[in-house]
XYZ file of C-alpha atoms in Angstrom:
402
model
C -0.583 -0.146 -0.664
C 2.866 2.852 0.426
C 4.162 2.433 -2.244
C 0.767 2.272 -4.600
C 0.092 5.740 -2.341
C 2.530 7.165 -3.529
C 2.252 6.255 -6.964
C -1.451 7.077 -7.204
C 0.063 10.568 -6.546
C 1.840 10.720 -9.604
C -0.922 7.499 -11.878
C -3.417 9.144 -13.768
C -6.296 8.543 -10.831
C -8.513 6.637 -13.215
C -5.997 3.688 -14.957
C -4.541 3.006 -11.978
C -7.616 2.239 -10.148
C -8.901 -0.033 -12.710
C -5.265 -1.920 -13.226
C -5.373 -2.664 -9.447
C -9.599 -4.240 -9.869
C -8.607 -5.951 -13.278
C -5.416 -7.650 -11.276
C -7.372 -8.426 -7.414
C -10.302 -10.398 -10.316
C -8.170 -12.149 -11.634
C -5.845 -13.418 -9.044
C -9.679 -14.105 -7.891
C -10.722 -16.522 -10.499
C -6.849 -18.072 -9.731
C -7.511 -19.454 -6.862
C -11.388 -20.637 -8.448
C -9.670 -22.508 -10.969
C -8.054 -24.659 -8.680
C -11.239 -26.693 -8.146
C -10.967 -27.881 -12.113
C -8.128 -27.958 -11.724
C -7.127 -29.807 -8.839
C -4.271 -27.743 -7.224
C -4.220 -28.273 -3.476
C 0.193 -26.728 -3.146
C 0.407 -24.907 -0.567
C 2.472 -22.219 -2.902
C -0.157 -22.128 -5.390
C -2.339 -20.598 -3.254
C 0.539 -18.133 -1.025
C 2.186 -16.543 -4.095
C -1.737 -16.113 -5.924
C -3.598 -14.653 -1.887
C 0.479 -12.240 -1.868
C 0.042 -10.792 -5.166
C -3.894 -10.400 -4.959
C -2.889 -8.464 -2.040
C -0.498 -5.910 -4.064
C -3.624 -5.225 -6.827
C -5.951 -4.566 -3.724
C -3.591 -2.553 -2.072
C -3.999 0.409 -5.623
C -8.004 0.366 -4.346
C -7.834 2.351 -1.408
C -5.339 4.717 -1.776
C -7.086 5.285 -5.163
C -10.694 5.831 -3.877
C -9.829 8.021 -1.036
C -8.102 10.412 -3.007
C -10.641 10.307 -6.128
C -13.609 11.592 -3.465
C -10.781 14.038 -2.720
C -11.089 15.634 -5.020
C -14.463 16.769 -4.993
C -15.692 17.380 -1.243
C -13.895 20.030 0.932
C -13.193 19.309 4.540
C -16.627 21.479 5.881
C -18.774 18.056 3.952
C -16.451 15.067 3.967
C -16.762 13.632 7.528
C -20.427 12.614 6.837
C -19.558 11.990 2.856
C -17.304 10.175 3.784
C -19.267 8.320 6.818
C -22.717 7.437 4.198
C -19.186 6.673 1.682
C -17.399 3.999 3.420
C -20.123 1.773 4.252
C -19.766 0.268 1.422
C -17.475 -1.706 3.214
C -19.243 -3.625 5.658
C -22.645 -4.145 3.432
C -19.170 -5.562 0.872
C -17.816 -7.914 3.358
C -21.747 -9.398 3.914
C -22.452 -9.235 0.247
C -19.413 -10.679 -0.740
C -20.033 -13.240 1.475
C -23.627 -14.080 0.425
C -22.515 -14.901 -3.454
C -19.402 -16.684 -2.144
C -21.698 -18.643 -0.001
C -25.007 -18.938 -2.574
C -22.515 -19.877 -5.303
C -20.703 -22.675 -3.072
C -23.597 -25.206 -4.478
C -21.894 -25.417 -7.941
C -18.682 -25.283 -6.403
C -16.582 -24.007 -4.050
C -14.370 -22.727 -7.393
C -17.261 -20.540 -8.098
C -17.579 -18.328 -4.773
C -13.991 -17.370 -6.365
C -15.075 -16.391 -9.976
C -18.532 -14.854 -8.910
C -16.860 -12.216 -7.456
C -14.079 -12.420 -9.208
C -15.723 -11.297 -12.884
C -18.513 -9.152 -11.021
C -14.898 -7.006 -9.588
C -13.587 -7.213 -13.969
C -16.571 -6.066 -14.999
C -16.798 -3.011 -12.843
C -12.891 -2.227 -12.596
C -14.128 -1.836 -16.594
C -17.212 0.053 -15.876
C -14.805 2.548 -13.710
C -12.637 2.996 -17.012
C -14.611 3.588 -18.902
C -17.374 6.802 -16.614
C -15.143 7.461 -13.521
C -14.377 11.606 -13.438
C -11.281 11.417 -11.034
C -12.005 15.278 -10.456
C -13.929 18.532 -11.637
C -12.098 19.445 -14.757
C -11.926 16.527 -15.973
C -15.883 16.517 -16.136
C -15.301 20.480 -17.535
C -12.498 18.912 -20.064
C -15.218 16.293 -21.380
C -17.709 18.723 -21.621
C -16.577 21.101 -23.515
C -14.815 18.895 -25.801
C -11.148 19.734 -24.383
C -7.801 17.154 -23.566
C -8.548 15.338 -19.962
C -6.149 15.277 -17.434
C -7.155 12.785 -14.948
C -3.352 13.437 -13.496
C -4.135 17.217 -12.039
C -5.681 17.179 -7.960
C -7.345 19.383 -5.557
C -4.397 21.070 -4.215
C -3.326 21.369 -8.654
C -7.650 23.596 -9.578
C -9.306 24.246 -6.522
C -7.457 26.917 -4.821
C -10.881 29.318 -3.583
C -14.219 27.393 -3.229
C -15.744 23.554 -3.767
C -15.091 22.299 -7.862
C -12.663 25.624 -8.275
C -12.386 25.433 -11.718
C -9.842 28.015 -11.593
C -5.628 26.197 -12.064
C -2.699 29.082 -10.570
C 0.717 28.455 -13.082
C 1.901 29.815 -9.523
C 1.821 25.896 -8.321
C 4.269 23.325 -8.304
C 1.952 19.730 -9.368
C 4.923 17.364 -8.475
C 3.285 14.210 -5.941
C 5.640 15.062 -2.196
C 7.435 12.576 -0.699
C 7.128 10.026 0.711
C 9.025 10.569 3.746
C 7.904 14.473 3.870
C 4.868 12.401 3.498
C 5.424 11.082 7.192
C 5.951 14.526 8.514
C 2.482 16.424 7.462
C 1.461 17.141 10.715
C -1.731 14.584 12.283
C -0.109 11.911 9.638
C 1.331 10.518 12.035
C -0.472 10.418 15.643
C -3.501 8.994 13.755
C -0.982 6.607 11.631
C -0.407 4.700 14.617
C -4.054 4.974 15.990
C -4.570 3.562 13.164
C -2.801 0.423 13.938
C -4.035 -0.126 17.307
C -7.654 0.671 15.816
C -7.875 -1.944 12.961
C -6.477 -3.915 15.228
C -9.107 -4.465 17.112
C -11.526 -4.394 14.036
C -9.381 -7.569 12.294
C -9.844 -9.523 14.639
C -13.518 -8.771 14.576
C -13.349 -9.334 10.938
C -11.976 -12.447 11.291
C -12.599 -14.580 15.167
C -15.887 -13.436 16.151
C -18.326 -15.671 14.222
C -16.069 -19.028 15.308
C -15.805 -16.449 18.714
C -19.715 -16.333 19.102
C -19.718 -20.281 18.437
C -18.348 -21.175 20.923
C -20.196 -19.216 23.008
C -23.258 -20.339 25.188
C -25.880 -17.917 23.853
C -29.094 -18.368 26.042
C -27.962 -21.694 27.340
C -27.374 -22.848 23.731
C -24.585 -22.937 21.165
C -25.168 -22.063 17.846
C -24.263 -23.803 15.421
C -21.802 -22.327 11.983
C -24.129 -20.403 10.199
C -26.211 -19.231 12.538
C -22.627 -17.401 14.141
C -21.952 -16.426 10.758
C -25.094 -14.427 10.235
C -25.226 -13.552 13.749
C -21.139 -11.732 12.916
C -23.070 -9.513 10.107
C -24.528 -7.334 12.808
C -20.809 -6.461 13.773
C -20.729 -5.065 9.821
C -23.298 -3.434 9.720
C -23.265 -1.760 13.861
C -19.981 -0.400 12.028
C -21.842 1.247 8.823
C -23.836 2.990 11.136
C -20.609 3.499 13.069
C -19.180 5.129 10.012
C -21.681 8.051 9.195
C -22.347 9.136 12.467
C -18.590 9.160 13.683
C -18.700 11.332 10.051
C -21.305 13.634 10.806
C -19.862 14.808 14.213
C -16.844 15.090 13.451
C -17.902 17.774 10.905
C -20.401 18.959 13.274
C -17.609 19.383 15.823
C -15.412 20.781 13.387
C -11.974 17.697 15.171
C -12.027 14.670 13.682
C -8.955 14.018 16.645
C -12.422 14.965 19.298
C -14.550 12.692 17.516
C -12.509 9.259 16.545
C -10.674 10.045 20.602
C -14.197 10.250 21.528
C -15.475 6.277 19.903
C -12.381 5.056 20.706
C -12.365 5.842 24.213
C -16.431 4.199 24.114
C -15.432 0.994 22.029
C -13.677 -0.231 25.771
C -17.096 -0.486 27.366
C -18.634 -1.406 24.917
C -16.056 -4.424 24.034
C -15.748 -4.888 27.606
C -19.626 -6.056 28.303
C -19.957 -8.431 25.486
C -17.642 -9.622 26.966
C -19.357 -10.126 30.460
C -23.012 -10.308 29.084
C -23.286 -11.612 25.744
C -24.232 -14.806 26.609
C -27.041 -13.839 28.620
C -29.344 -13.446 25.525
C -30.327 -13.450 21.829
C -31.411 -10.030 22.413
C -28.652 -9.187 24.668
C -25.720 -10.815 22.114
C -27.155 -8.751 19.202
C -27.629 -5.911 20.545
C -23.742 -5.320 22.698
C -22.049 -6.394 18.910
C -24.403 -4.353 17.116
C -23.042 -1.622 19.784
C -19.232 -2.447 19.091
C -19.037 -3.035 16.043
C -20.235 1.092 16.166
C -17.412 2.334 18.390
C -15.154 -0.176 16.539
C -15.347 0.602 13.134
C -16.584 4.431 13.460
C -13.453 5.525 14.416
C -11.478 3.159 11.338
C -13.782 4.209 8.143
C -12.826 8.267 9.400
C -9.269 7.671 10.202
C -9.174 6.055 6.297
C -11.662 8.762 5.165
C -12.045 12.358 6.454
C -8.634 12.179 7.770
C -6.828 10.799 5.528
C -8.247 13.456 2.739
C -8.411 16.319 4.701
C -3.934 15.482 5.381
C -3.834 14.409 2.291
C -4.303 18.219 1.553
C -2.563 19.984 4.026
C -2.916 23.931 4.506
C 1.801 23.114 4.885
C 1.550 21.538 1.548
C -0.024 25.259 0.519
C -1.506 23.883 -2.462
C 2.042 23.245 -3.595
C 2.050 19.547 -3.831
C -0.115 16.238 -4.037
C -0.250 13.715 -1.267
C -4.373 12.039 -1.300
C -3.158 8.613 -2.037
C 0.535 8.743 -0.624
C -1.605 9.328 3.188
C -4.325 7.425 2.659
C -1.335 4.749 1.763
C 0.993 5.675 4.531
C -2.139 5.895 7.293
C -3.571 2.668 6.551
C -0.910 1.016 5.410
C 0.243 1.078 8.729
C -2.942 0.247 10.075
C -2.472 -2.667 8.409
C 0.063 -3.263 9.613
C -1.938 -3.735 13.290
C -4.468 -5.712 10.952
C -2.084 -8.817 10.002
C -0.972 -9.360 13.895
C -4.721 -8.769 15.544
C -5.483 -11.797 14.332
C -2.457 -13.913 14.597
C -1.868 -12.470 18.350
C -6.024 -14.153 19.356
C -4.789 -17.800 17.581
C -2.315 -17.554 20.498
C -4.528 -15.995 23.850
C -7.820 -17.641 22.455
C -5.549 -20.731 23.885
C -5.539 -19.823 27.220
C -8.831 -17.174 26.899
C -11.029 -15.284 25.524
C -11.511 -12.902 28.778
C -7.143 -12.644 27.646
C -8.016 -11.762 24.080
C -11.066 -9.201 24.932
C -8.056 -7.493 26.938
C -5.688 -7.578 24.634
C -8.020 -5.563 22.728
C -9.324 -3.114 24.911
C -5.550 -2.518 25.701
C -5.387 -1.786 22.017
C -7.856 0.396 22.095
C -6.539 2.249 24.924
C -3.217 3.085 23.661
C -4.703 4.014 20.023
C -6.629 6.328 21.912
C -3.899 7.709 24.435
C -2.364 8.760 20.374
C -4.440 11.166 19.922
C -3.903 13.095 23.203
C -2.535 15.616 21.755
C -4.456 16.315 18.650
C -7.620 16.228 20.679
C -5.859 19.601 23.308
C -4.813 20.877 20.094
C -8.726 20.418 19.043
C -10.046 21.378 22.090
C -7.814 24.272 22.329
C -9.277 25.179 19.020
C -12.608 25.077 19.878
C -12.694 27.224 23.528
C -10.353 29.572 22.338
C -11.023 30.021 18.331
C -7.636 29.658 17.023
C -7.499 27.737 13.341
C -5.441 25.543 11.325
C -5.096 28.640 8.713
C -3.823 30.587 11.726
C -1.068 28.697 13.060
C 0.258 27.592 8.850
C 0.276 31.399 8.669
C 2.735 32.402 11.304
C 4.190 28.866 10.915
C 5.317 30.242 7.661
C 7.194 32.934 8.950
C 9.693 31.650 10.171
C 9.719 27.729 8.049
C 9.775 27.626 4.755
C 6.886 24.646 3.021
C 7.731 20.665 3.451
C 9.962 19.785 0.648
C 8.198 18.043 -2.270
C 10.675 16.734 -3.351
C 12.155 13.986 0.096
């Protein structure tokens, strides 16, 4: 993802995103081909899965960069909160499609979704407007430049078409992107937030099947269906987090608040989730709301805000790079969490939940400085623009060549 984000700020987003989608479709189809080709070699699946990961990593930095080109900071929270619901809906719909095709042979559970994403990749290439200028260029019959970004074209107001020859359209460097205020704290915060989220994603169905709910064990199918309520809560959480962050004009305050509320939500789910099916459903929904709310906010609106940070002074493109840094760092946590759970669950599930609550606490603490700054802004009315203007008199802008 680090590499994909770096390239995303330099290449045609529409073409690059199409390559990622079609490549993902090919790799997913190759998984299914093993069913008919009678392939059982472990390293075949390992190689295909690794290659699929490379192609899939192109997606998130590119789509966040596209939305960042279209929507300004004041409205990104709620718009991207609604938009980010697609991740949870994709989890649910993808599972239903794969399950529905399973009766025709497990190969179709891979080939079916592969054909779908390949088709949608072609649709993206033909119809995706990556920025306002691309739409105006098509309307005027002039050449479309899909490599232009928000900082290249929008300098005054939303969807402004005016350009300035004084802007440097070079993409920000990887190390320079880390230096943008707020990138590092949110990146490491997402490491622990995504650790919690992905542990639930992979382990929740198994945990539910192993736990007595209302005095009885559920079947694996019922456990899997029940676990989708965590994603439903995530949809609501993403929208609420975006809305509150827009109203407060405080991304860190909102993310931190949701993260800290994750701790009691996890505790209550572990202690009382077994009492009855109704209580389990309610607590699972609430846990999904608080766990996935900040996850959705940080990987969308926060990443878009930081990718167009005032410290860049409109001189550089950083949307895809910043998104990749934040979500890529979070993906490391997403890989570690489920693995740790496999070992810790052998000791006790209580220990697993204590690990998750500890991760949530650390995640919230990492935002402390940013939360304090946003509280001061709310109380005393200082703005990011004022801080940048003051800082610009004493230090040069971020070096885009790093």
